[in-house]
GROMACS .gro file of C-alpha atoms in nm:
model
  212
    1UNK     CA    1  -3.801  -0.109   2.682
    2UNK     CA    2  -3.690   0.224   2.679
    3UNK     CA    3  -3.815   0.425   2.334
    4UNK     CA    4  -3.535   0.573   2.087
    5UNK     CA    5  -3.794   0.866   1.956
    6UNK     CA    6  -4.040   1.034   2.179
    7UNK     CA    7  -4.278   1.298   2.009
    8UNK     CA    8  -4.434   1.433   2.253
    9UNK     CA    9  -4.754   1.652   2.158
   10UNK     CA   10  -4.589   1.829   1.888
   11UNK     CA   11  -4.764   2.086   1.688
   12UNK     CA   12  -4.640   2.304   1.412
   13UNK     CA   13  -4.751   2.611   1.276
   14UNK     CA   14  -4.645   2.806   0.950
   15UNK     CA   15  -4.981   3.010   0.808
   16UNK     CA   16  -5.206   2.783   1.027
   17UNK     CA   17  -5.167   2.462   1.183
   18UNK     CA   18  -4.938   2.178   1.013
   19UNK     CA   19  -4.942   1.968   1.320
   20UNK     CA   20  -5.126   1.991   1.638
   21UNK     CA   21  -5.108   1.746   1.940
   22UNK     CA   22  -4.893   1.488   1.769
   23UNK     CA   23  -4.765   1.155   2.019
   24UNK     CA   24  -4.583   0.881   1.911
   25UNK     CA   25  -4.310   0.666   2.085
   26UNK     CA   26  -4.115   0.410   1.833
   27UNK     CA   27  -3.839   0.130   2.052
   28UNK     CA   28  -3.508   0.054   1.925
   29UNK     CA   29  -3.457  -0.149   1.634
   30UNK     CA   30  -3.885  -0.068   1.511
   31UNK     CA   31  -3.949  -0.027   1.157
   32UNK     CA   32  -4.175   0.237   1.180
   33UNK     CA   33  -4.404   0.327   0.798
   34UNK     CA   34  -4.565   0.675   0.840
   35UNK     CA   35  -4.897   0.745   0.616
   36UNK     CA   36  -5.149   1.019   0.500
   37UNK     CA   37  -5.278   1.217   0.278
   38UNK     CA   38  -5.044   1.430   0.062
   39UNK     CA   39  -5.034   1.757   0.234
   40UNK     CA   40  -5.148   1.593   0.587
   41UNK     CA   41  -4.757   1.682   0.715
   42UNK     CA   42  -4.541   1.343   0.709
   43UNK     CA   43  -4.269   1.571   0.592
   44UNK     CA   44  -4.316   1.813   0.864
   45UNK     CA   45  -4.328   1.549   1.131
   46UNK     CA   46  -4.026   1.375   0.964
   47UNK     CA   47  -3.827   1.723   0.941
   48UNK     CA   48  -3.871   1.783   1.300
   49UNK     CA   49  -3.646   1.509   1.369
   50UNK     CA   50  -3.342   1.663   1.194
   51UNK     CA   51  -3.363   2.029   1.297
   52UNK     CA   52  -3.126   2.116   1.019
   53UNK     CA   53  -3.416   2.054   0.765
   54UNK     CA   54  -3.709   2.158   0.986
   55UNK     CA   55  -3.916   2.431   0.830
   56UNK     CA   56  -3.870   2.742   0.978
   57UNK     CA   57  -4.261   2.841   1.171
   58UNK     CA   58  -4.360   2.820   1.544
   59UNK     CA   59  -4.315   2.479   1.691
   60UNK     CA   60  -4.423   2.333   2.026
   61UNK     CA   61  -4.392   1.995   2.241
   62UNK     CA   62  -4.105   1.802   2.274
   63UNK     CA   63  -3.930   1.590   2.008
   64UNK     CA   64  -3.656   1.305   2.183
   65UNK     CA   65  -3.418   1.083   2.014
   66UNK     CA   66  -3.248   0.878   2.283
   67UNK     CA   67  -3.381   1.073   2.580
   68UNK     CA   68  -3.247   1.406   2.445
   69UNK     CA   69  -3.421   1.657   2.295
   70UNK     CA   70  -3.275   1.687   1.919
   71UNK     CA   71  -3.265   2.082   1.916
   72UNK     CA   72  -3.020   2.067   2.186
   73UNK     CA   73  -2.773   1.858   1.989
   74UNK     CA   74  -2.506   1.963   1.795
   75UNK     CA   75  -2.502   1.981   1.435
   76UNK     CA   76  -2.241   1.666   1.402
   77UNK     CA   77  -2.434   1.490   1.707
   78UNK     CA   78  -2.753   1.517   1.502
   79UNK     CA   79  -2.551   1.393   1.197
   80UNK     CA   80  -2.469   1.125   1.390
   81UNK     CA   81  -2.761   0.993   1.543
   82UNK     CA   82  -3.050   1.074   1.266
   83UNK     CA   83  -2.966   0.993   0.920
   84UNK     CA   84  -3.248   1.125   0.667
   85UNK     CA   85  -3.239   1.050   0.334
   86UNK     CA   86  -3.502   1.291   0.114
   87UNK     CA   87  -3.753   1.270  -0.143
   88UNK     CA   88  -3.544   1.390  -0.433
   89UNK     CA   89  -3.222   1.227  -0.502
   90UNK     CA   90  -3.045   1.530  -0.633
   91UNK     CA   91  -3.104   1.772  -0.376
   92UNK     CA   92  -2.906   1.609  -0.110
   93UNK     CA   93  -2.596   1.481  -0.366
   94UNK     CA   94  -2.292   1.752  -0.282
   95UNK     CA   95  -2.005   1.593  -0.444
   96UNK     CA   96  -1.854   1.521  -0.801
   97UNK     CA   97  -1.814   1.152  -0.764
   98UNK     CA   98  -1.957   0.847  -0.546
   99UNK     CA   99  -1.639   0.820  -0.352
  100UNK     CA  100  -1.619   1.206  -0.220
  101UNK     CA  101  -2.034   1.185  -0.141
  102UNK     CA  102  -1.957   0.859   0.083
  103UNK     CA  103  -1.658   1.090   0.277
  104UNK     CA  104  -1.816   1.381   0.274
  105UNK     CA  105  -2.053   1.340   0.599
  106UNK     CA  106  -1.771   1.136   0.768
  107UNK     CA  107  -1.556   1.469   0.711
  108UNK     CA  108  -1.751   1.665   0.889
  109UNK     CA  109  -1.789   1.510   1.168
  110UNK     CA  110  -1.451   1.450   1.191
  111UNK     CA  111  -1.380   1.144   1.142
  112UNK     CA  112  -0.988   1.014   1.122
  113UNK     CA  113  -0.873   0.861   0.776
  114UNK     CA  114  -0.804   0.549   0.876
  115UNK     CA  115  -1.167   0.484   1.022
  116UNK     CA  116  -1.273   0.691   0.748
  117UNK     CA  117  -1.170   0.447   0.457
  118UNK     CA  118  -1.286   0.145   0.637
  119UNK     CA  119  -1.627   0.332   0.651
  120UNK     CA  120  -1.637   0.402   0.303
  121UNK     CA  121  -1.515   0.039   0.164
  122UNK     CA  122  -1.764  -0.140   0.414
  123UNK     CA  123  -2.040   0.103   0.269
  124UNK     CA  124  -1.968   0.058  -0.080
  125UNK     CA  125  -1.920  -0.364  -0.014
  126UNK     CA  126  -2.281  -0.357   0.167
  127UNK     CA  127  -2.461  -0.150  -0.100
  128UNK     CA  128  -2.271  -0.308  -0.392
  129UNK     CA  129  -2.157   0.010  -0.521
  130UNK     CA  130  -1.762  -0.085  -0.586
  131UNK     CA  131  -1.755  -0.106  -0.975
  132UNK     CA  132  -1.912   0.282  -0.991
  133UNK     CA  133  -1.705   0.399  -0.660
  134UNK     CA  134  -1.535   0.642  -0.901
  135UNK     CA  135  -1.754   0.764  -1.138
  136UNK     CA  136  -1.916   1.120  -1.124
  137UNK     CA  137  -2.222   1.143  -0.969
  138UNK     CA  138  -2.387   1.325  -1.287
  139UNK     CA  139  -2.366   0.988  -1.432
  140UNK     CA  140  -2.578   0.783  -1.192
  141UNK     CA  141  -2.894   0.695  -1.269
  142UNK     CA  142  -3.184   0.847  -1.022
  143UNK     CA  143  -3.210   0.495  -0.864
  144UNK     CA  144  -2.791   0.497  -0.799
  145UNK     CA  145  -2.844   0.855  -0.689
  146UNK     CA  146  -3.053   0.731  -0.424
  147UNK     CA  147  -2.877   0.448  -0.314
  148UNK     CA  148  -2.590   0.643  -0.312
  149UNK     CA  149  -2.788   0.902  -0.040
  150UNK     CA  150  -2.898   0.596   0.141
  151UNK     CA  151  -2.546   0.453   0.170
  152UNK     CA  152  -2.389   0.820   0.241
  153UNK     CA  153  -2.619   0.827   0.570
  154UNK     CA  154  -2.543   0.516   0.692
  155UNK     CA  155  -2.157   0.496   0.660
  156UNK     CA  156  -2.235   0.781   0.953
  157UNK     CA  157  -2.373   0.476   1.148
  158UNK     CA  158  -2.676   0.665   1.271
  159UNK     CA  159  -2.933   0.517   1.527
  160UNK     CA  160  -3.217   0.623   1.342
  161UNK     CA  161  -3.272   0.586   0.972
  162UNK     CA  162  -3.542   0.872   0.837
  163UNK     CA  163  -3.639   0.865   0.514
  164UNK     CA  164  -3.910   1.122   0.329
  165UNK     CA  165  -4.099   0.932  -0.010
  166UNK     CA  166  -3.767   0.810  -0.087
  167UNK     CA  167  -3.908   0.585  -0.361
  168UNK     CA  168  -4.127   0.842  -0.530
  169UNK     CA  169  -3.892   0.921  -0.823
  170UNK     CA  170  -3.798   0.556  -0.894
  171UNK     CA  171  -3.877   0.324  -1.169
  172UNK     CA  172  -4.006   0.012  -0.970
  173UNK     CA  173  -3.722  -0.201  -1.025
  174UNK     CA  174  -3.486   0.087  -0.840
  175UNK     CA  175  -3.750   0.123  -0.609
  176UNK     CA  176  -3.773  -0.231  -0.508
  177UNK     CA  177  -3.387  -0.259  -0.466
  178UNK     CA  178  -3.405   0.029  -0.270
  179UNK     CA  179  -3.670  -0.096  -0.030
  180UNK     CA  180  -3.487  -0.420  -0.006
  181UNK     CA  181  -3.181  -0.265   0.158
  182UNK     CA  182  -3.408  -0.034   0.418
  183UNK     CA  183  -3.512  -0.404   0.487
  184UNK     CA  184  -3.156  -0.520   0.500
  185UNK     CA  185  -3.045  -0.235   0.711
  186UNK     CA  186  -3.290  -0.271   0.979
  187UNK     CA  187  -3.317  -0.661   1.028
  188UNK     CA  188  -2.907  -0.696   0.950
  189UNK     CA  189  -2.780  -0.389   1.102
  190UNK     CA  190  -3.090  -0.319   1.389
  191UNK     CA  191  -3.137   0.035   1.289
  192UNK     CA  192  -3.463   0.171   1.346
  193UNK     CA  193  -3.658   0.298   1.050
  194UNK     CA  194  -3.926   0.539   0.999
  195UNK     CA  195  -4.020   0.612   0.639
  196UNK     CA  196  -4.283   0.810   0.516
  197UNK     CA  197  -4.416   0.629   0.220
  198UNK     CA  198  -4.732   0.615  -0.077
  199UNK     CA  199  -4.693   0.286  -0.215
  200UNK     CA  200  -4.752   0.096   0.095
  201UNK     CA  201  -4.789  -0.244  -0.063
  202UNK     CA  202  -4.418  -0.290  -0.103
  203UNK     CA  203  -4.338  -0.179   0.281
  204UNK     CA  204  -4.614  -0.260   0.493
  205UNK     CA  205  -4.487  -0.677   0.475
  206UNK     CA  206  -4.130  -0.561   0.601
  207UNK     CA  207  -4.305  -0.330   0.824
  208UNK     CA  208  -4.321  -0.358   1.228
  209UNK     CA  209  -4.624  -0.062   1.299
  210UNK     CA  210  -4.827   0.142   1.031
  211UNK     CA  211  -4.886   0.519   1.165
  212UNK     CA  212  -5.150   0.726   0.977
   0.00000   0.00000   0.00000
């Protein structure tokens, strides 16, 4: 089987070394749980597969998603193909209601109306989000505001689902909700996964590969 990601002895540098010699190949459809150390560079790693958030520093070896190499993609191509949903749930919430956040990435990638609205009712319906579809997004609670991320990314469809901690700043109600629908979205929908994340007792059973 052909892999989806190939990173291909990637090393990073900002001060010193953040990564140095890093390999690892995940297939199609893998749910992949990255884990370390705080400070060992699971962000970094993760970054480097949306160039749009990578850390500015010197980088080297190769980083593929679907054969191509991701810095040669276009902004709406990577858009497109990685969806990445952070650590915080505020810092990657643009819009002033739930509604305008789920159009917003389909906007710019251009995506018509009609295919548009179908995007944004199927996401809503699959992450049970249609009796708060119109409130403001100052309203949500942190777990909403990260389901809300989650659900933004993949009306996008992406092939690859990144996401950074992304339970870190949940109660563990939220966060077990949240984890459920990674689950859903990879077995249901056959994206591929790779999630950085600390409390590996409620991934590692949904888990295909542990990388430390």
């Amino acid at each position: 089987m052909t892999n989806l990601i190939d990173i291909e002895n990637l090393g990073k540098r900002y001060d010193g070394f953040a990564l140095a010699g890093v390999n690892l190949a995940v297939e199609p459809g893998e749910y992949v749980v990255l884990a370390g150390l705080s400070g060992c560079g699971k962000t970094t790693l993760l970054r480097q597969l949306k160039p749009a958030l990578a850390p500015a520093g010197e980088r080297s070896g190769r980083v593929l998603v679907d054969g191509t190499e991701v810095d040669t993609l276009p902004l709406r191509e990577q858009a497109r193909v990685v969806g990445f949903v952070l650590q915080d749930p505020d810092d990657q919430i643009v819009c002033d209601t739930v509604v305008a956040e789920l159009a917003f990435g389909l906007e710019n990638i251009g995506c018509d109306r009609d295919a548009m609205g179908l995007r944004v009712a199927e996401a809503a319906s699959f992450f049970g989000m249609q009796e708060w579809l119109h409130q403001p997004t100052t309203a949500l609670s942190g777990g909403q505001k990260q389901l809300l991320n989650l659900a933004a990314v993949m009306a996008l469809e992406p092939a690859v689902l990144v996401l950074d901690e992304p339970t870190s700043q949940l109660d563990p109600v939220a966060a077990q909700s949240f984890l459920a629908l990674v689950r859903r979205i990879n077995r249901e929908l056959g994206v591929t996964v790779v999630m950085a994340e600390h409390h590996l007792e409620e991934v590692l059973a949904d888990a295909d590969r542990l990388v430390v």
